[in-house]
CSV table of C-alpha atoms in Angstrom, one decimal:
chain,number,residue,atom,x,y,z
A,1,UNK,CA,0.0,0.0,0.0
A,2,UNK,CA,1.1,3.4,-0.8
A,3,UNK,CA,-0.1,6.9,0.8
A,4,UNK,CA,0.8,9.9,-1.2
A,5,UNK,CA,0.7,12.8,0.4
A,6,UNK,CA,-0.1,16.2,-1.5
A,7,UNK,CA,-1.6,19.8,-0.9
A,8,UNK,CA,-0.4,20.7,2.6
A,9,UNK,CA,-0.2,16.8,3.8
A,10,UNK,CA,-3.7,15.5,2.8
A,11,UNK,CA,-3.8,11.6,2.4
A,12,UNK,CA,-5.3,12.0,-0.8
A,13,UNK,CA,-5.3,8.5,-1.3
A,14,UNK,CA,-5.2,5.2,1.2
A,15,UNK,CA,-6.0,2.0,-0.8
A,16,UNK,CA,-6.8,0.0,2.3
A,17,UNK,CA,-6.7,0.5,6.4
A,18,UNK,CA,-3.3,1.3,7.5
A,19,UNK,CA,-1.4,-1.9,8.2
A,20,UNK,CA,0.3,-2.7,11.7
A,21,UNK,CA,3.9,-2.0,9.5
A,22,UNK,CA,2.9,0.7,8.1
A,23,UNK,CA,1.5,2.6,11.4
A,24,UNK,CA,4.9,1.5,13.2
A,25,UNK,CA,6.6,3.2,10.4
A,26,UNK,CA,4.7,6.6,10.7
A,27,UNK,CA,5.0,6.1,14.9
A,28,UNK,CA,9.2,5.7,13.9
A,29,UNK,CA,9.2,8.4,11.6
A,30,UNK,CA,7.1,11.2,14.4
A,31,UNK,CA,9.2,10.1,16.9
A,32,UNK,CA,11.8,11.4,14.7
A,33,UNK,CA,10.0,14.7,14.1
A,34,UNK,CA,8.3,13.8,11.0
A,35,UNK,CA,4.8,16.0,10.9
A,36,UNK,CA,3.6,14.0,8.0
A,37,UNK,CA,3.9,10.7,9.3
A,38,UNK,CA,2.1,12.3,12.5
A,39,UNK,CA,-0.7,13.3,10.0
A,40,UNK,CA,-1.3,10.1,9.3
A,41,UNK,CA,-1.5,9.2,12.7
A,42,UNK,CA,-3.8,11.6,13.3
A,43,UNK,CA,-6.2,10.9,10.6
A,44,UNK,CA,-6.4,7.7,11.5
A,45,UNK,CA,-7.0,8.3,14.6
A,46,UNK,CA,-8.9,11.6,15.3
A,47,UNK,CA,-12.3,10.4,14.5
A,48,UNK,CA,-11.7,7.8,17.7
A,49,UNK,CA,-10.6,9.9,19.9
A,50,UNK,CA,-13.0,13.1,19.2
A,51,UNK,CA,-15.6,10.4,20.0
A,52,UNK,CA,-13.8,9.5,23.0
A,53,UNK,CA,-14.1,12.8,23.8
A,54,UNK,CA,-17.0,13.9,22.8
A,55,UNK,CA,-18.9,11.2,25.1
A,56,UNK,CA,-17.0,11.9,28.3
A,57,UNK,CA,-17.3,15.8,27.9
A,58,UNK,CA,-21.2,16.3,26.6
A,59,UNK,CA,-19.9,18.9,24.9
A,60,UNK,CA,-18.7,19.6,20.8
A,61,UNK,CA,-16.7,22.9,21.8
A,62,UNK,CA,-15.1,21.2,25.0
A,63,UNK,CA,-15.1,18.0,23.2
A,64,UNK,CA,-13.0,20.0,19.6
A,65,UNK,CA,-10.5,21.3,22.3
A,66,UNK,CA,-9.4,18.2,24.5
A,67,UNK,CA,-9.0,16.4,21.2
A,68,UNK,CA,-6.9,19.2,19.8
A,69,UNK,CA,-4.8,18.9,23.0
A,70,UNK,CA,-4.7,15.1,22.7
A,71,UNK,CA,-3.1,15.9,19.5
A,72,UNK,CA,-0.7,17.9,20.9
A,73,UNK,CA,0.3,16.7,23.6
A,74,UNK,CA,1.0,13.5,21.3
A,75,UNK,CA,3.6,15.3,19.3
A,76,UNK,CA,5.3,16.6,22.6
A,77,UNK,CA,5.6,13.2,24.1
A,78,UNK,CA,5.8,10.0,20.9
A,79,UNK,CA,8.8,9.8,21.9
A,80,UNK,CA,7.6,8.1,25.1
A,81,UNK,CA,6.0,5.5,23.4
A,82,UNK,CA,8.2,2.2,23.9
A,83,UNK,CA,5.7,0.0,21.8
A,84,UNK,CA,5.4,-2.1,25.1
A,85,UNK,CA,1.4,-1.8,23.8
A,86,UNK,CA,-0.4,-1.0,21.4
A,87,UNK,CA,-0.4,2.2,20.1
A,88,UNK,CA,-4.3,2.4,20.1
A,89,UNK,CA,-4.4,1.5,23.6
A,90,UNK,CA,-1.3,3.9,24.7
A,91,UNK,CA,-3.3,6.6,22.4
A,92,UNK,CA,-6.6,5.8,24.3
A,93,UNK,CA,-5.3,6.2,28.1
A,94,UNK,CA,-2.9,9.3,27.2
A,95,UNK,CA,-6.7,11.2,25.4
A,96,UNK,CA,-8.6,9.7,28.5
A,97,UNK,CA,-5.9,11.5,31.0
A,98,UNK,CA,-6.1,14.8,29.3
A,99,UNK,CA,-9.7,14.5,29.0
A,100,UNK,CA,-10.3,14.2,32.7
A,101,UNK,CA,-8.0,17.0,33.3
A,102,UNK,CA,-9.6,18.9,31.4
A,103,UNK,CA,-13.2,18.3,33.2
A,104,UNK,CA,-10.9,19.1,36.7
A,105,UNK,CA,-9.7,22.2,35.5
A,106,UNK,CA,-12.4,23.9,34.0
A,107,UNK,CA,-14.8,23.1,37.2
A,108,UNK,CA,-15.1,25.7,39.2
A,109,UNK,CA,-14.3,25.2,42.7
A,110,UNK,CA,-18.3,26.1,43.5
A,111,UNK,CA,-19.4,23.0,41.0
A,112,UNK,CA,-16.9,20.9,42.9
A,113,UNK,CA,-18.0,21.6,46.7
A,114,UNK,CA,-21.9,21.1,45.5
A,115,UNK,CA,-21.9,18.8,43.0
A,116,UNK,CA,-23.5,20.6,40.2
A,117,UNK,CA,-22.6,18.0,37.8
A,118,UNK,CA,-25.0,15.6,39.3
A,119,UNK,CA,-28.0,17.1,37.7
A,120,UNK,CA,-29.4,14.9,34.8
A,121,UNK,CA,-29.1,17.3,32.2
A,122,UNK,CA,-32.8,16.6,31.1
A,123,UNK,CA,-33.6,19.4,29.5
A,124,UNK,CA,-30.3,20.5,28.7
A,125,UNK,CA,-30.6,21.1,24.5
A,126,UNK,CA,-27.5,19.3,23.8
A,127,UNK,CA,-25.9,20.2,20.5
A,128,UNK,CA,-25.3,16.5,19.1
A,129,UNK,CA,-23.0,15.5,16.5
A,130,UNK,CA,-24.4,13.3,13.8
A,131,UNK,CA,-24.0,10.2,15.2
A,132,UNK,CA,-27.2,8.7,13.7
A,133,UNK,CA,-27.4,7.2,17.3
A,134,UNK,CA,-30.2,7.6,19.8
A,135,UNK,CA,-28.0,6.3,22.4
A,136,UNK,CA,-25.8,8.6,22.0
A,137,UNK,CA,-28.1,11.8,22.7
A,138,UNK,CA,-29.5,9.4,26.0
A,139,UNK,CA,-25.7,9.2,27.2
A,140,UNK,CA,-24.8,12.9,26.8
A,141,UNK,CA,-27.9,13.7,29.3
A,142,UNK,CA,-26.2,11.4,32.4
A,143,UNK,CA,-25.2,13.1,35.4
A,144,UNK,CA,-21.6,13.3,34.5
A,145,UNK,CA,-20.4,10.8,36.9
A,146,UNK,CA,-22.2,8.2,36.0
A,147,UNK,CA,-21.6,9.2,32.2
A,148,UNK,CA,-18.0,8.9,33.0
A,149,UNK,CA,-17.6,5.9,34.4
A,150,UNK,CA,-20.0,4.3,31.7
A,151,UNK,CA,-18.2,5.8,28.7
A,152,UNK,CA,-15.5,4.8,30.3
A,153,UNK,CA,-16.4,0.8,31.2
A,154,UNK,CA,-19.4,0.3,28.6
A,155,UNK,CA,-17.6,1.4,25.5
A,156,UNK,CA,-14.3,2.0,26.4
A,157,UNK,CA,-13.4,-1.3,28.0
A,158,UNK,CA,-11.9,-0.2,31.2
A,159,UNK,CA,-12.2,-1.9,34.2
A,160,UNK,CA,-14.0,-0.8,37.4
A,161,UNK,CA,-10.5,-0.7,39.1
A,162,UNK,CA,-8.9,1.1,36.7
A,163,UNK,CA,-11.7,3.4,36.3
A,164,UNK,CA,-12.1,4.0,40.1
A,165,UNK,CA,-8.2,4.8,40.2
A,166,UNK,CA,-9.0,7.8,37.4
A,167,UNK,CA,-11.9,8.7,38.8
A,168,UNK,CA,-10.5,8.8,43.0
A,169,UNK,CA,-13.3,6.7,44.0
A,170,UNK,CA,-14.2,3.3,45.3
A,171,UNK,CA,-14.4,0.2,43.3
A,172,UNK,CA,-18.3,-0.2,44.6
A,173,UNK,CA,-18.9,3.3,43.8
A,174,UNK,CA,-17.7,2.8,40.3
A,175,UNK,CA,-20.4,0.0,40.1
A,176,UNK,CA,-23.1,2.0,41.3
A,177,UNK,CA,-22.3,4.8,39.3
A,178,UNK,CA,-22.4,2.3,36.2
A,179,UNK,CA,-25.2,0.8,37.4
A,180,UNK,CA,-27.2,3.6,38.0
A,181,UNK,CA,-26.2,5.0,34.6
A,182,UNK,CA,-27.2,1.7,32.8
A,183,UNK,CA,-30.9,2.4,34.8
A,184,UNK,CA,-31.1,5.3,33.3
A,185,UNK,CA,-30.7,4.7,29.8
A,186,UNK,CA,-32.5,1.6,30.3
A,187,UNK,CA,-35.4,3.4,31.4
A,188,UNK,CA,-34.8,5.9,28.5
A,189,UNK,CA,-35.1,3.4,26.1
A,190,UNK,CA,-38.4,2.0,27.2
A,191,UNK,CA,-40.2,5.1,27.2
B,1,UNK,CA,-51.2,-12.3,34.1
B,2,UNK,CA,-50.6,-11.1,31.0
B,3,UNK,CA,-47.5,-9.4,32.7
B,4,UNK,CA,-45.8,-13.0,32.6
B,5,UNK,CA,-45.4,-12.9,29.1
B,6,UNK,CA,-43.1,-10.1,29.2
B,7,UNK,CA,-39.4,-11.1,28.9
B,8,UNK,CA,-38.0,-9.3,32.2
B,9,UNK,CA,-34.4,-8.6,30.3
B,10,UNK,CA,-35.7,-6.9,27.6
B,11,UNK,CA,-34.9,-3.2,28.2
B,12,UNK,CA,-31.3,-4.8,29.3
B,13,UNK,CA,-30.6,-6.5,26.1
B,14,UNK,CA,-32.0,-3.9,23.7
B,15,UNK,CA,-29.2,-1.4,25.9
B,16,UNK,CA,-26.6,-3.9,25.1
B,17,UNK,CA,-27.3,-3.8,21.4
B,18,UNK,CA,-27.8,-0.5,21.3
B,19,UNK,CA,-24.0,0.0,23.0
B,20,UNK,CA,-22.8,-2.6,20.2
B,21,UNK,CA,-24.0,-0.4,17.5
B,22,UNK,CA,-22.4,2.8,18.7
B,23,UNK,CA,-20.6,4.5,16.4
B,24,UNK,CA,-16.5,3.8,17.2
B,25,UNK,CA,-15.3,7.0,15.3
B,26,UNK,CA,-17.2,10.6,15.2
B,27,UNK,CA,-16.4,13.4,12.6
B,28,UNK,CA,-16.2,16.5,14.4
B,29,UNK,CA,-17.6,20.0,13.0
B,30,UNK,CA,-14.7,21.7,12.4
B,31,UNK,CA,-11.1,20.9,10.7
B,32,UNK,CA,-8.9,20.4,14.2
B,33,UNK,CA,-5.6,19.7,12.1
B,34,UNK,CA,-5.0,23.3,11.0
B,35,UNK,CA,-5.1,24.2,15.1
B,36,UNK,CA,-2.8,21.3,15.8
B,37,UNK,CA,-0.1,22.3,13.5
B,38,UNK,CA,-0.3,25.5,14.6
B,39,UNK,CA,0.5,24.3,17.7
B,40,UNK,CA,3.2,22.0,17.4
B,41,UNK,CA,4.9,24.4,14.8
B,42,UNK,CA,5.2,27.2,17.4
B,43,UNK,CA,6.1,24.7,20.4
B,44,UNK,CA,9.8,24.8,21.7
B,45,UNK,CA,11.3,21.6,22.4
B,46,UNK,CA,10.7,20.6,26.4
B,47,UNK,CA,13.6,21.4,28.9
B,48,UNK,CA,11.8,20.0,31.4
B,49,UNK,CA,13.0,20.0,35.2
B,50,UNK,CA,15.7,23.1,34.0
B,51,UNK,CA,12.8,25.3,32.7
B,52,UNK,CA,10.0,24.5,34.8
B,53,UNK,CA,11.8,26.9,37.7
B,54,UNK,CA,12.2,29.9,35.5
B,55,UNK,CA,8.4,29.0,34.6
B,56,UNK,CA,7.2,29.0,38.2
B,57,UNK,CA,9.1,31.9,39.2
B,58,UNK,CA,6.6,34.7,39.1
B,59,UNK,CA,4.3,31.6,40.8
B,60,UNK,CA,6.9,31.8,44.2
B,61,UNK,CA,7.0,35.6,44.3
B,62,UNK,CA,3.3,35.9,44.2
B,63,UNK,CA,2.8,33.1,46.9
B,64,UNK,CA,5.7,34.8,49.1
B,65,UNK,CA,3.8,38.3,48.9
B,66,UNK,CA,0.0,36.8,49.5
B,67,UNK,CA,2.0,35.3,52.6
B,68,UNK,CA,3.6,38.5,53.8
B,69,UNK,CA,0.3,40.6,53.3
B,70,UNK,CA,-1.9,38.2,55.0
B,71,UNK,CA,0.9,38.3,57.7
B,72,UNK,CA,0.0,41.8,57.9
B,73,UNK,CA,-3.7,41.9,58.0
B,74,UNK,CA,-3.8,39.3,61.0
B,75,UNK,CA,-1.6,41.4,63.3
B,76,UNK,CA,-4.0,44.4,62.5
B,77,UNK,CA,-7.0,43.1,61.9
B,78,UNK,CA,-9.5,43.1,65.2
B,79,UNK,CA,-10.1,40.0,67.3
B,80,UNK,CA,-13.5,38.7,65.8
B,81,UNK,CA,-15.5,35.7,67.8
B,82,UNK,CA,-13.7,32.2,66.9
B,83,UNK,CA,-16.1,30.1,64.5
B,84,UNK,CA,-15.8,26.8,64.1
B,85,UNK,CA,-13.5,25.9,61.3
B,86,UNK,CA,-15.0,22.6,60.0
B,87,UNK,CA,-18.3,24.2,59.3
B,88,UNK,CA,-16.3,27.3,57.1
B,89,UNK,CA,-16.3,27.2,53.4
B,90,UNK,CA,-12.7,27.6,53.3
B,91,UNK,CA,-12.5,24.0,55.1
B,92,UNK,CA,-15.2,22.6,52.6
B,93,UNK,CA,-12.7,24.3,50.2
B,94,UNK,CA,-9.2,22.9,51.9
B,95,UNK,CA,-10.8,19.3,51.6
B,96,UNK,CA,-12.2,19.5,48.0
B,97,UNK,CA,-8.4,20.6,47.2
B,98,UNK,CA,-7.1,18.0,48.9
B,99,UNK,CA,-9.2,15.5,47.2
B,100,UNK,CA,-8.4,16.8,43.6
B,101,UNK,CA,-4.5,16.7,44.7
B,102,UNK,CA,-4.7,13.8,45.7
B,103,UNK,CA,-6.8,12.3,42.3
B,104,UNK,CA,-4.0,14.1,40.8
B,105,UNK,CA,-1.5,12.4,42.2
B,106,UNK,CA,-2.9,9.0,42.0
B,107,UNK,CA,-2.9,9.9,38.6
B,108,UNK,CA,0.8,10.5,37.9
B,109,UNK,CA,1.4,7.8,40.3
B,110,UNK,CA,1.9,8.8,43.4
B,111,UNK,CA,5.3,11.1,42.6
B,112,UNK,CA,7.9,11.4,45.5
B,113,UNK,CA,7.7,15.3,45.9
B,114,UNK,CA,11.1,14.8,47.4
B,115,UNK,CA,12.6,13.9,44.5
B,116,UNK,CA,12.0,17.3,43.0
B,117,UNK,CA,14.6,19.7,42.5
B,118,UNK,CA,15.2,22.6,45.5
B,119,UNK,CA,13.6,25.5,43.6
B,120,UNK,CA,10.0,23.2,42.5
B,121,UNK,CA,10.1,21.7,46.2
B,122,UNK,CA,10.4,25.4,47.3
B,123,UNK,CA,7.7,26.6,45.4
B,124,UNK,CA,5.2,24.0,46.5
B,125,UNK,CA,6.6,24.8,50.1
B,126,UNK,CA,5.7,28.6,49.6
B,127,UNK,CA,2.5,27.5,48.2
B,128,UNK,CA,1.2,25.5,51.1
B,129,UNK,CA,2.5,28.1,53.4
B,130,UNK,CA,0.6,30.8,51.5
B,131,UNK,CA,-2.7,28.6,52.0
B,132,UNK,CA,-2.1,27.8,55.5
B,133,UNK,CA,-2.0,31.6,56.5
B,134,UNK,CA,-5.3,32.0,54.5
B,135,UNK,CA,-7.1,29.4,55.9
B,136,UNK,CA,-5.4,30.9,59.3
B,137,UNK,CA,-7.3,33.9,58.3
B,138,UNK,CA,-10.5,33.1,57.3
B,139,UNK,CA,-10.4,31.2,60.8
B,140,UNK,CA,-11.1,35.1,62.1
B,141,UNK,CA,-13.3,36.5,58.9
B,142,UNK,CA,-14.7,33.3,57.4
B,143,UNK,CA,-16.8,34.8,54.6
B,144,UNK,CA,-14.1,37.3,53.4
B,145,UNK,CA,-14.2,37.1,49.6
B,146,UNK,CA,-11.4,38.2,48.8
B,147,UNK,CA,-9.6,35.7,51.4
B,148,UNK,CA,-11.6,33.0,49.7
B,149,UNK,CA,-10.6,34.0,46.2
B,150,UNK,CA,-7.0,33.8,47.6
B,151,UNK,CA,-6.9,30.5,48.9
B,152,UNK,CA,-8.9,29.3,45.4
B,153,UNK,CA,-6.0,30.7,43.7
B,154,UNK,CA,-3.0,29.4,45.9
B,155,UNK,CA,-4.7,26.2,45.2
B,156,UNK,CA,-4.9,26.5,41.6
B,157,UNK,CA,-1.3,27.4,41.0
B,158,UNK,CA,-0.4,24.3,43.1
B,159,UNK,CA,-2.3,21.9,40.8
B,160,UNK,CA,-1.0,23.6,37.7
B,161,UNK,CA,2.2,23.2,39.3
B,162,UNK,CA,2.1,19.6,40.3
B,163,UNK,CA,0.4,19.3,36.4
B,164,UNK,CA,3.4,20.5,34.9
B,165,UNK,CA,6.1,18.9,36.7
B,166,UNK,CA,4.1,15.7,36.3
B,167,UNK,CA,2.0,15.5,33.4
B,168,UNK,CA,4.8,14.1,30.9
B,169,UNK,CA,5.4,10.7,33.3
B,170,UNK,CA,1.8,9.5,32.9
B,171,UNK,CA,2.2,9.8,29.3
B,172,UNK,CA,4.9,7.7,29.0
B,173,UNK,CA,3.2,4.6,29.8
């Protein structure tokens, strides 16, 4: 397979999916400080990880930014990546770090102390992406906790230790949070 | 009776097929590459532990003079009724830092603070200094905004602090 790469570094044309060769070649070649082989990254990647983003954050403008940063903050640190995993999978937990950072740091301290995420954004007008999904629309209006730690376990594949780690919370309360979330959506489905 | 014939799981299962059919990629709205290469074309390359103190300089002076004014308002400030602290909003505020610090620290796992050069280890010494005298403060004058706004900010540039000196070590997993 051959990518050419014209006009300002648009893939113009990709005969097939990137190969596992090919993407260690473009990993090689960024780590180097190659932007187009980081282009290719990103397009293969960006449309996973704005969705990644997207679900955790409820939000397209917050949701554009943390994946811009993702982005970023990939071409600062690819060198770090020893190839001990999968790229996908280093990719994944590096965006969902940043991602919950970026929740913490744009709370105020007032949302923190009272909890003002826990409201179910029920009739919050949420401006959706096209997903084509109703499920998607149902997850966006989940108090954000429990919207976390289902994104996070539900689609994302973590597990509830892992996510309770990210999260600073108990293993139990990660499963009630999920639960609770699952309930929800349940019950949003049925009506 | 005719309840029986419902199958209990079904809002379950039609959940799990609905998760199954979720879209793995989005498009967003907007080109982000054109932002991105902006970006990374007008980033320096990372000195980190040598630049991070001339970063955090301006961070150190401003800590050391909230400390030395707040010094100054308790010696003059009048002797107000003593209110119990763990029902302040500055405590409720102390803890809630705490807590994020501590998420944060989980996070980059669990750094040894010790480990950090003199000037950073200062920093984050005048830094917790310049929150104890607030909180010491709002002891006396609990709903001072201005104290409050203080001790919000004294926090803030401790987690952006611990963020930057941090942030890289997760990412190299």
């Amino acid at each position: 397979m051959r990518v050419y790469f014209l006009d300002k570094l648009k893939i113009i044309e990709e005969v097939e999916p990137a190969s596992l060769d090919l993407e260690s070649q473009w990993i090689a070649q960024a780590q180097q400080g190659d932007q187009k082989a980081f282009y290719a990254l990103y397009e293969k990647y960006y449309r996973r990880i704005y969705a990644l983003c997207w679900r955790m954050m409820a939000d397209k403008d917050s949701a554009e930014d943390a994946c811009q940063e993702v982005f970023v903050q990939l071409w600062q640190k690819i060198s770090n990546f020893a190839g001990e995993s999968k790229f996908s999978t280093w990719l994944h937990s590096v965006a969902t770090h940043i991602v919950l950072n970026h929740i913490r740091k744009n709370k105020s301290w007032l949302q923190r102390i009272f909890s003002i995420e826990e409201q179910v954004l029920e009739d919050t007008l949420v401006e959706m992406p096209d997903t084509g999904h109703y499920l998607d629309s149902k997850i966006q209006q989940l108090p954000e906790r429990a919207r976390l730690v289902f994104v996070l376990f539900a689609i994302e594949g973590y597990r509830h230790e892992e996510i309770a780690n990210m999260l600073d919370m108990a293993v139990g309360t990660s499963k009630a949070q999920y639960h609770r979330a699952r309930n929800l959506l349940q019950a949003s489905l049925s009506e | 009776m005719s309840k029986e014939t419902r199958i209990p799981k079904q809002p379950a299962v039609m959940l799990e097929d609905e998760i199954a059919q979720l879209a793995k990629e989005i498009l967003p709205a907007r080109d982000l590459w054109p932002g991105i290469e902006k970006a990374i074309n007008e980033q320096v390359p990372e000195a980190k532990t040598q630049n991070t103190g001339r970063v955090f300089m301006p961070t150190a002076w401003a800590a050391s003079i909230v400390a030395a004014v707040l010094l100054t308002w308790l010696a003059i400030s009048p002797n107000s009724a003593q209110l119990n602290s763990a029902d302040n909003i500055a405590t409720v505020m102390q803890q809630d830092f705490q807590q994020q610090k501590h998420r944060m620290l989980v996070s980059f796992g669990m750094p040894d603070i010790k480990q950090l050069p003199v000037a950073m280890q200062t920093e984050l010494i005048k830094l917790n200094s310049a929150q104890k005298t607030i909180s010491q403060a709002l002891v006396e004058d609990p709903n001072n905004s201005d104290l409050l706004n203080l001790l919000r900010w004294t926090q803030q540039q401790e987690l952006e602090l611990l963020t930057q000196l941090y942030s890289p070590q997760w990412q190299s997993i």
